[in-house]
Amino acid sequence: MNLKADEAKRSARILDVLASYGIEAEKRGRGYMARCPFHDDSTPSLSVDPIKNVFHCFGCNAGGTVIDFVMKKDGLTFREATDKLLVDGGQVRRGSDIAAPPSRKAADVPALSPDERRQVSDVIEHYHRTLSGEDGRG
């Protein structure tokens, strides 16, 4: 399993994801029940285990992890669903709702003085010598 998927499974609570889609789950025993969004469901048949962070529908047999739910609900690939969960920490939103980061222009970066350029060059040279073994140590 990849690290992004593990992080998405840990950070995105299945009950929060269901709620973000407008699906209400009722407490029943140690788990929850809800109407399944994947078929015409007049009585709750979607079982949700918040401890294991998984779901299973007794009506249509859909089931899996929180990532599987988002994949099925939105028609996404595994990677797309994982990224979607990681972007909002489990609060699923459409990509068009997510603001793009502000872009930086070269003019926004202050110019370095000749003294600052020399200092940066000295630091780079120091690390080059140290890490390449040219400093005689190592």
mmCIF file with all atom_site columns, C-alpha atoms in Angstrom:
data_model
loop_
_atom_site.group_PDB
_atom_site.id
_atom_site.type_symbol
_atom_site.label_atom_id
_atom_site.label_alt_id
_atom_site.label_comp_id
_atom_site.label_asym_id
_atom_site.label_entity_id
_atom_site.label_seq_id
_atom_site.pdbx_PDB_ins_code
_atom_site.Cartn_x
_atom_site.Cartn_y
_atom_site.Cartn_z
_atom_site.occupancy
_atom_site.B_iso_or_equiv
_atom_site.pdbx_formal_charge
_atom_site.auth_seq_id
_atom_site.auth_comp_id
_atom_site.auth_asym_id
_atom_site.auth_atom_id
_atom_site.pdbx_PDB_model_num
ATOM 1   C CA . MET A 1 1   ? 0.000   0.000  0.000   1.00 0.00 ? 1   MET A CA 1
ATOM 2   C CA . ASN A 1 2   ? 1.323   3.458  -0.716  1.00 0.00 ? 2   ASN A CA 1
ATOM 3   C CA . LEU A 1 3   ? 1.899   6.103  1.949   1.00 0.00 ? 3   LEU A CA 1
ATOM 4   C CA . LYS A 1 4   ? -0.653  8.542  0.501   1.00 0.00 ? 4   LYS A CA 1
ATOM 5   C CA . ALA A 1 5   ? -3.382  5.892  0.664   1.00 0.00 ? 5   ALA A CA 1
ATOM 6   C CA . ASP A 1 6   ? -2.476  5.012  4.251   1.00 0.00 ? 6   ASP A CA 1
ATOM 7   C CA . GLU A 1 7   ? -2.590  8.689  5.211   1.00 0.00 ? 7   GLU A CA 1
ATOM 8   C CA . ALA A 1 8   ? -5.957  9.178  3.471   1.00 0.00 ? 8   ALA A CA 1
ATOM 9   C CA . LYS A 1 9   ? -7.413  6.170  5.300   1.00 0.00 ? 9   LYS A CA 1
ATOM 10  C CA . ARG A 1 10  ? -6.177  7.504  8.650   1.00 0.00 ? 10  ARG A CA 1
ATOM 11  C CA . SER A 1 11  ? -7.185  11.125 8.168   1.00 0.00 ? 11  SER A CA 1
ATOM 12  C CA . ALA A 1 12  ? -10.548 10.768 6.414   1.00 0.00 ? 12  ALA A CA 1
ATOM 13  C CA . ARG A 1 13  ? -13.246 9.469  8.747   1.00 0.00 ? 13  ARG A CA 1
ATOM 14  C CA . ILE A 1 14  ? -15.889 7.500  6.859   1.00 0.00 ? 14  ILE A CA 1
ATOM 15  C CA . LEU A 1 15  ? -18.728 9.166  8.785   1.00 0.00 ? 15  LEU A CA 1
ATOM 16  C CA . ASP A 1 16  ? -17.403 12.631 7.866   1.00 0.00 ? 16  ASP A CA 1
ATOM 17  C CA . VAL A 1 17  ? -17.102 11.623 4.212   1.00 0.00 ? 17  VAL A CA 1
ATOM 18  C CA . LEU A 1 18  ? -20.680 10.296 4.192   1.00 0.00 ? 18  LEU A CA 1
ATOM 19  C CA . ALA A 1 19  ? -21.890 13.536 5.793   1.00 0.00 ? 19  ALA A CA 1
ATOM 20  C CA . SER A 1 20  ? -20.049 15.598 3.159   1.00 0.00 ? 20  SER A CA 1
ATOM 21  C CA . TYR A 1 21  ? -22.198 13.813 0.548   1.00 0.00 ? 21  TYR A CA 1
ATOM 22  C CA . GLY A 1 22  ? -25.363 14.501 2.556   1.00 0.00 ? 22  GLY A CA 1
ATOM 23  C CA . ILE A 1 23  ? -25.698 10.907 3.742   1.00 0.00 ? 23  ILE A CA 1
ATOM 24  C CA . GLU A 1 24  ? -26.974 10.623 7.309   1.00 0.00 ? 24  GLU A CA 1
ATOM 25  C CA . ALA A 1 25  ? -25.933 7.581  9.316   1.00 0.00 ? 25  ALA A CA 1
ATOM 26  C CA . GLU A 1 26  ? -27.743 6.383  12.455  1.00 0.00 ? 26  GLU A CA 1
ATOM 27  C CA . LYS A 1 27  ? -25.989 4.701  15.356  1.00 0.00 ? 27  LYS A CA 1
ATOM 28  C CA . ARG A 1 28  ? -26.911 1.001  15.569  1.00 0.00 ? 28  ARG A CA 1
ATOM 29  C CA . GLY A 1 29  ? -24.963 -1.099 18.058  1.00 0.00 ? 29  GLY A CA 1
ATOM 30  C CA . ARG A 1 30  ? -21.251 -0.444 17.655  1.00 0.00 ? 30  ARG A CA 1
ATOM 31  C CA . GLY A 1 31  ? -21.692 0.727  14.057  1.00 0.00 ? 31  GLY A CA 1
ATOM 32  C CA . TYR A 1 32  ? -23.939 2.917  11.955  1.00 0.00 ? 32  TYR A CA 1
ATOM 33  C CA . MET A 1 33  ? -26.541 2.341  9.247   1.00 0.00 ? 33  MET A CA 1
ATOM 34  C CA . ALA A 1 34  ? -27.448 4.615  6.328   1.00 0.00 ? 34  ALA A CA 1
ATOM 35  C CA . ARG A 1 35  ? -29.302 4.522  3.044   1.00 0.00 ? 35  ARG A CA 1
ATOM 36  C CA . CYS A 1 36  ? -26.959 3.320  0.327   1.00 0.00 ? 36  CYS A CA 1
ATOM 37  C CA . PRO A 1 37  ? -26.261 5.913  -2.381  1.00 0.00 ? 37  PRO A CA 1
ATOM 38  C CA . PHE A 1 38  ? -25.347 3.213  -4.908  1.00 0.00 ? 38  PHE A CA 1
ATOM 39  C CA . HIS A 1 39  ? -28.842 1.775  -5.396  1.00 0.00 ? 39  HIS A CA 1
ATOM 40  C CA . ASP A 1 40  ? -32.492 2.618  -4.703  1.00 0.00 ? 40  ASP A CA 1
ATOM 41  C CA . ASP A 1 41  ? -32.574 2.104  -0.948  1.00 0.00 ? 41  ASP A CA 1
ATOM 42  C CA . SER A 1 42  ? -35.850 2.647  0.921   1.00 0.00 ? 42  SER A CA 1
ATOM 43  C CA . THR A 1 43  ? -34.514 1.295  4.227   1.00 0.00 ? 43  THR A CA 1
ATOM 44  C CA . PRO A 1 44  ? -30.943 1.679  5.493   1.00 0.00 ? 44  PRO A CA 1
ATOM 45  C CA . SER A 1 45  ? -28.790 -1.168 4.193   1.00 0.00 ? 45  SER A CA 1
ATOM 46  C CA . LEU A 1 46  ? -25.372 0.519  4.270   1.00 0.00 ? 46  LEU A CA 1
ATOM 47  C CA . SER A 1 47  ? -23.431 -0.633 7.317   1.00 0.00 ? 47  SER A CA 1
ATOM 48  C CA . VAL A 1 48  ? -20.609 1.658  8.468   1.00 0.00 ? 48  VAL A CA 1
ATOM 49  C CA . ASP A 1 49  ? -17.889 0.676  10.919  1.00 0.00 ? 49  ASP A CA 1
ATOM 50  C CA . PRO A 1 50  ? -16.218 3.890  12.131  1.00 0.00 ? 50  PRO A CA 1
ATOM 51  C CA . ILE A 1 51  ? -13.546 1.975  14.055  1.00 0.00 ? 51  ILE A CA 1
ATOM 52  C CA . LYS A 1 52  ? -12.322 0.070  10.992  1.00 0.00 ? 52  LYS A CA 1
ATOM 53  C CA . ASN A 1 53  ? -13.277 3.043  8.769   1.00 0.00 ? 53  ASN A CA 1
ATOM 54  C CA . VAL A 1 54  ? -15.093 0.807  6.252   1.00 0.00 ? 54  VAL A CA 1
ATOM 55  C CA . PHE A 1 55  ? -18.572 0.366  4.745   1.00 0.00 ? 55  PHE A CA 1
ATOM 56  C CA . HIS A 1 56  ? -20.647 -2.510 3.373   1.00 0.00 ? 56  HIS A CA 1
ATOM 57  C CA . CYS A 1 57  ? -24.073 -2.516 1.733   1.00 0.00 ? 57  CYS A CA 1
ATOM 58  C CA . PHE A 1 58  ? -26.235 -5.558 2.357   1.00 0.00 ? 58  PHE A CA 1
ATOM 59  C CA . GLY A 1 59  ? -28.444 -4.578 -0.608  1.00 0.00 ? 59  GLY A CA 1
ATOM 60  C CA . CYS A 1 60  ? -25.967 -4.146 -3.486  1.00 0.00 ? 60  CYS A CA 1
ATOM 61  C CA . ASN A 1 61  ? -22.850 -5.657 -1.860  1.00 0.00 ? 61  ASN A CA 1
ATOM 62  C CA . ALA A 1 62  ? -20.789 -2.466 -2.345  1.00 0.00 ? 62  ALA A CA 1
ATOM 63  C CA . GLY A 1 63  ? -18.103 -2.124 0.278   1.00 0.00 ? 63  GLY A CA 1
ATOM 64  C CA . GLY A 1 64  ? -14.568 -1.255 1.188   1.00 0.00 ? 64  GLY A CA 1
ATOM 65  C CA . THR A 1 65  ? -12.522 1.556  2.650   1.00 0.00 ? 65  THR A CA 1
ATOM 66  C CA . VAL A 1 66  ? -13.186 5.271  2.670   1.00 0.00 ? 66  VAL A CA 1
ATOM 67  C CA . ILE A 1 67  ? -11.122 5.494  -0.551  1.00 0.00 ? 67  ILE A CA 1
ATOM 68  C CA . ASP A 1 68  ? -13.319 2.844  -2.218  1.00 0.00 ? 68  ASP A CA 1
ATOM 69  C CA . PHE A 1 69  ? -16.407 4.845  -1.252  1.00 0.00 ? 69  PHE A CA 1
ATOM 70  C CA . VAL A 1 70  ? -15.126 8.038  -2.909  1.00 0.00 ? 70  VAL A CA 1
ATOM 71  C CA . MET A 1 71  ? -13.969 6.079  -5.982  1.00 0.00 ? 71  MET A CA 1
ATOM 72  C CA . LYS A 1 72  ? -17.412 4.543  -6.438  1.00 0.00 ? 72  LYS A CA 1
ATOM 73  C CA . LYS A 1 73  ? -19.395 7.669  -5.554  1.00 0.00 ? 73  LYS A CA 1
ATOM 74  C CA . ASP A 1 74  ? -17.467 10.038 -7.846  1.00 0.00 ? 74  ASP A CA 1
ATOM 75  C CA . GLY A 1 75  ? -16.236 7.593  -10.512 1.00 0.00 ? 75  GLY A CA 1
ATOM 76  C CA . LEU A 1 76  ? -12.594 8.325  -9.708  1.00 0.00 ? 76  LEU A CA 1
ATOM 77  C CA . THR A 1 77  ? -9.434  6.257  -9.943  1.00 0.00 ? 77  THR A CA 1
ATOM 78  C CA . PHE A 1 78  ? -7.726  5.081  -6.757  1.00 0.00 ? 78  PHE A CA 1
ATOM 79  C CA . ARG A 1 79  ? -5.125  7.837  -7.017  1.00 0.00 ? 79  ARG A CA 1
ATOM 80  C CA . GLU A 1 80  ? -7.708  10.555 -7.706  1.00 0.00 ? 80  GLU A CA 1
ATOM 81  C CA . ALA A 1 81  ? -9.846  9.471  -4.744  1.00 0.00 ? 81  ALA A CA 1
ATOM 82  C CA . THR A 1 82  ? -6.791  9.350  -2.462  1.00 0.00 ? 82  THR A CA 1
ATOM 83  C CA . ASP A 1 83  ? -5.714  12.835 -3.540  1.00 0.00 ? 83  ASP A CA 1
ATOM 84  C CA . LYS A 1 84  ? -9.247  14.157 -3.084  1.00 0.00 ? 84  LYS A CA 1
ATOM 85  C CA . LEU A 1 85  ? -9.356  12.871 0.489   1.00 0.00 ? 85  LEU A CA 1
ATOM 86  C CA . LEU A 1 86  ? -5.914  14.239 1.318   1.00 0.00 ? 86  LEU A CA 1
ATOM 87  C CA . VAL A 1 87  ? -6.619  17.721 -0.055  1.00 0.00 ? 87  VAL A CA 1
ATOM 88  C CA . ASP A 1 88  ? -9.396  18.427 2.403   1.00 0.00 ? 88  ASP A CA 1
ATOM 89  C CA . GLY A 1 89  ? -8.549  16.040 5.246   1.00 0.00 ? 89  GLY A CA 1
ATOM 90  C CA . GLY A 1 90  ? -11.595 13.926 4.572   1.00 0.00 ? 90  GLY A CA 1
ATOM 91  C CA . GLN A 1 91  ? -14.005 16.692 3.651   1.00 0.00 ? 91  GLN A CA 1
ATOM 92  C CA . VAL A 1 92  ? -14.816 15.818 0.070   1.00 0.00 ? 92  VAL A CA 1
ATOM 93  C CA . ARG A 1 93  ? -15.308 18.777 -2.277  1.00 0.00 ? 93  ARG A CA 1
ATOM 94  C CA . ARG A 1 94  ? -15.348 19.136 -6.015  1.00 0.00 ? 94  ARG A CA 1
ATOM 95  C CA . GLY A 1 95  ? -12.046 20.163 -7.586  1.00 0.00 ? 95  GLY A CA 1
ATOM 96  C CA . SER A 1 96  ? -13.602 23.400 -8.839  1.00 0.00 ? 96  SER A CA 1
ATOM 97  C CA . ASP A 1 97  ? -14.288 24.406 -5.210  1.00 0.00 ? 97  ASP A CA 1
ATOM 98  C CA . ILE A 1 98  ? -10.609 24.220 -4.260  1.00 0.00 ? 98  ILE A CA 1
ATOM 99  C CA . ALA A 1 99  ? -8.759  27.500 -4.690  1.00 0.00 ? 99  ALA A CA 1
ATOM 100 C CA . ALA A 1 100 ? -5.543  27.397 -6.676  1.00 0.00 ? 100 ALA A CA 1
ATOM 101 C CA . PRO A 1 101 ? -2.436  28.491 -4.786  1.00 0.00 ? 101 PRO A CA 1
ATOM 102 C CA . PRO A 1 102 ? -1.324  32.025 -5.607  1.00 0.00 ? 102 PRO A CA 1
ATOM 103 C CA . SER A 1 103 ? 1.370   32.159 -8.264  1.00 0.00 ? 103 SER A CA 1
ATOM 104 C CA . ARG A 1 104 ? 4.637   33.932 -7.591  1.00 0.00 ? 104 ARG A CA 1
ATOM 105 C CA . LYS A 1 105 ? 6.265   36.092 -10.201 1.00 0.00 ? 105 LYS A CA 1
ATOM 106 C CA . ALA A 1 106 ? 9.989   36.676 -10.536 1.00 0.00 ? 106 ALA A CA 1
ATOM 107 C CA . ALA A 1 107 ? 9.343   40.313 -9.647  1.00 0.00 ? 107 ALA A CA 1
ATOM 108 C CA . ASP A 1 108 ? 8.015   39.207 -6.231  1.00 0.00 ? 108 ASP A CA 1
ATOM 109 C CA . VAL A 1 109 ? 11.416  37.766 -5.299  1.00 0.00 ? 109 VAL A CA 1
ATOM 110 C CA . PRO A 1 110 ? 13.772  40.409 -3.948  1.00 0.00 ? 110 PRO A CA 1
ATOM 111 C CA . ALA A 1 111 ? 17.140  40.799 -5.691  1.00 0.00 ? 111 ALA A CA 1
ATOM 112 C CA . LEU A 1 112 ? 20.246  39.828 -3.730  1.00 0.00 ? 112 LEU A CA 1
ATOM 113 C CA . SER A 1 113 ? 22.969  42.324 -3.065  1.00 0.00 ? 113 SER A CA 1
ATOM 114 C CA . PRO A 1 114 ? 26.510  41.456 -4.224  1.00 0.00 ? 114 PRO A CA 1
ATOM 115 C CA . ASP A 1 115 ? 27.439  40.660 -0.595  1.00 0.00 ? 115 ASP A CA 1
ATOM 116 C CA . GLU A 1 116 ? 24.428  38.336 -0.204  1.00 0.00 ? 116 GLU A CA 1
ATOM 117 C CA . ARG A 1 117 ? 25.291  36.565 -3.478  1.00 0.00 ? 117 ARG A CA 1
ATOM 118 C CA . ARG A 1 118 ? 28.840  35.989 -2.233  1.00 0.00 ? 118 ARG A CA 1
ATOM 119 C CA . GLN A 1 119 ? 27.539  34.554 1.058   1.00 0.00 ? 119 GLN A CA 1
ATOM 120 C CA . VAL A 1 120 ? 25.178  32.183 -0.759  1.00 0.00 ? 120 VAL A CA 1
ATOM 121 C CA . SER A 1 121 ? 27.997  31.120 -3.070  1.00 0.00 ? 121 SER A CA 1
ATOM 122 C CA . ASP A 1 122 ? 30.277  30.478 -0.057  1.00 0.00 ? 122 ASP A CA 1
ATOM 123 C CA . VAL A 1 123 ? 27.603  28.308 1.606   1.00 0.00 ? 123 VAL A CA 1
ATOM 124 C CA . ILE A 1 124 ? 27.045  26.302 -1.583  1.00 0.00 ? 124 ILE A CA 1
ATOM 125 C CA . GLU A 1 125 ? 30.780  25.793 -2.029  1.00 0.00 ? 125 GLU A CA 1
ATOM 126 C CA . HIS A 1 126 ? 31.148  24.691 1.614   1.00 0.00 ? 126 HIS A CA 1
ATOM 127 C CA . TYR A 1 127 ? 28.418  22.061 1.297   1.00 0.00 ? 127 TYR A CA 1
ATOM 128 C CA . HIS A 1 128 ? 29.761  20.909 -2.057  1.00 0.00 ? 128 HIS A CA 1
ATOM 129 C CA . ARG A 1 129 ? 33.239  20.328 -0.571  1.00 0.00 ? 129 ARG A CA 1
ATOM 130 C CA . THR A 1 130 ? 31.835  18.721 2.593   1.00 0.00 ? 130 THR A CA 1
ATOM 131 C CA . LEU A 1 131 ? 29.383  16.380 0.901   1.00 0.00 ? 131 LEU A CA 1
ATOM 132 C CA . SER A 1 132 ? 31.680  15.376 -1.967  1.00 0.00 ? 132 SER A CA 1
ATOM 133 C CA . GLY A 1 133 ? 34.581  14.579 0.382   1.00 0.00 ? 133 GLY A CA 1
ATOM 134 C CA . GLU A 1 134 ? 36.816  17.252 -1.123  1.00 0.00 ? 134 GLU A CA 1
ATOM 135 C CA . ASP A 1 135 ? 37.415  18.764 2.316   1.00 0.00 ? 135 ASP A CA 1
ATOM 136 C CA . GLY A 1 136 ? 39.794  15.921 3.259   1.00 0.00 ? 136 GLY A CA 1
ATOM 137 C CA . ARG A 1 137 ? 37.449  14.402 5.861   1.00 0.00 ? 137 ARG A CA 1
ATOM 138 C CA . GLY A 1 138 ? 35.665  11.256 5.249   1.00 0.00 ? 138 GLY A CA 1
#
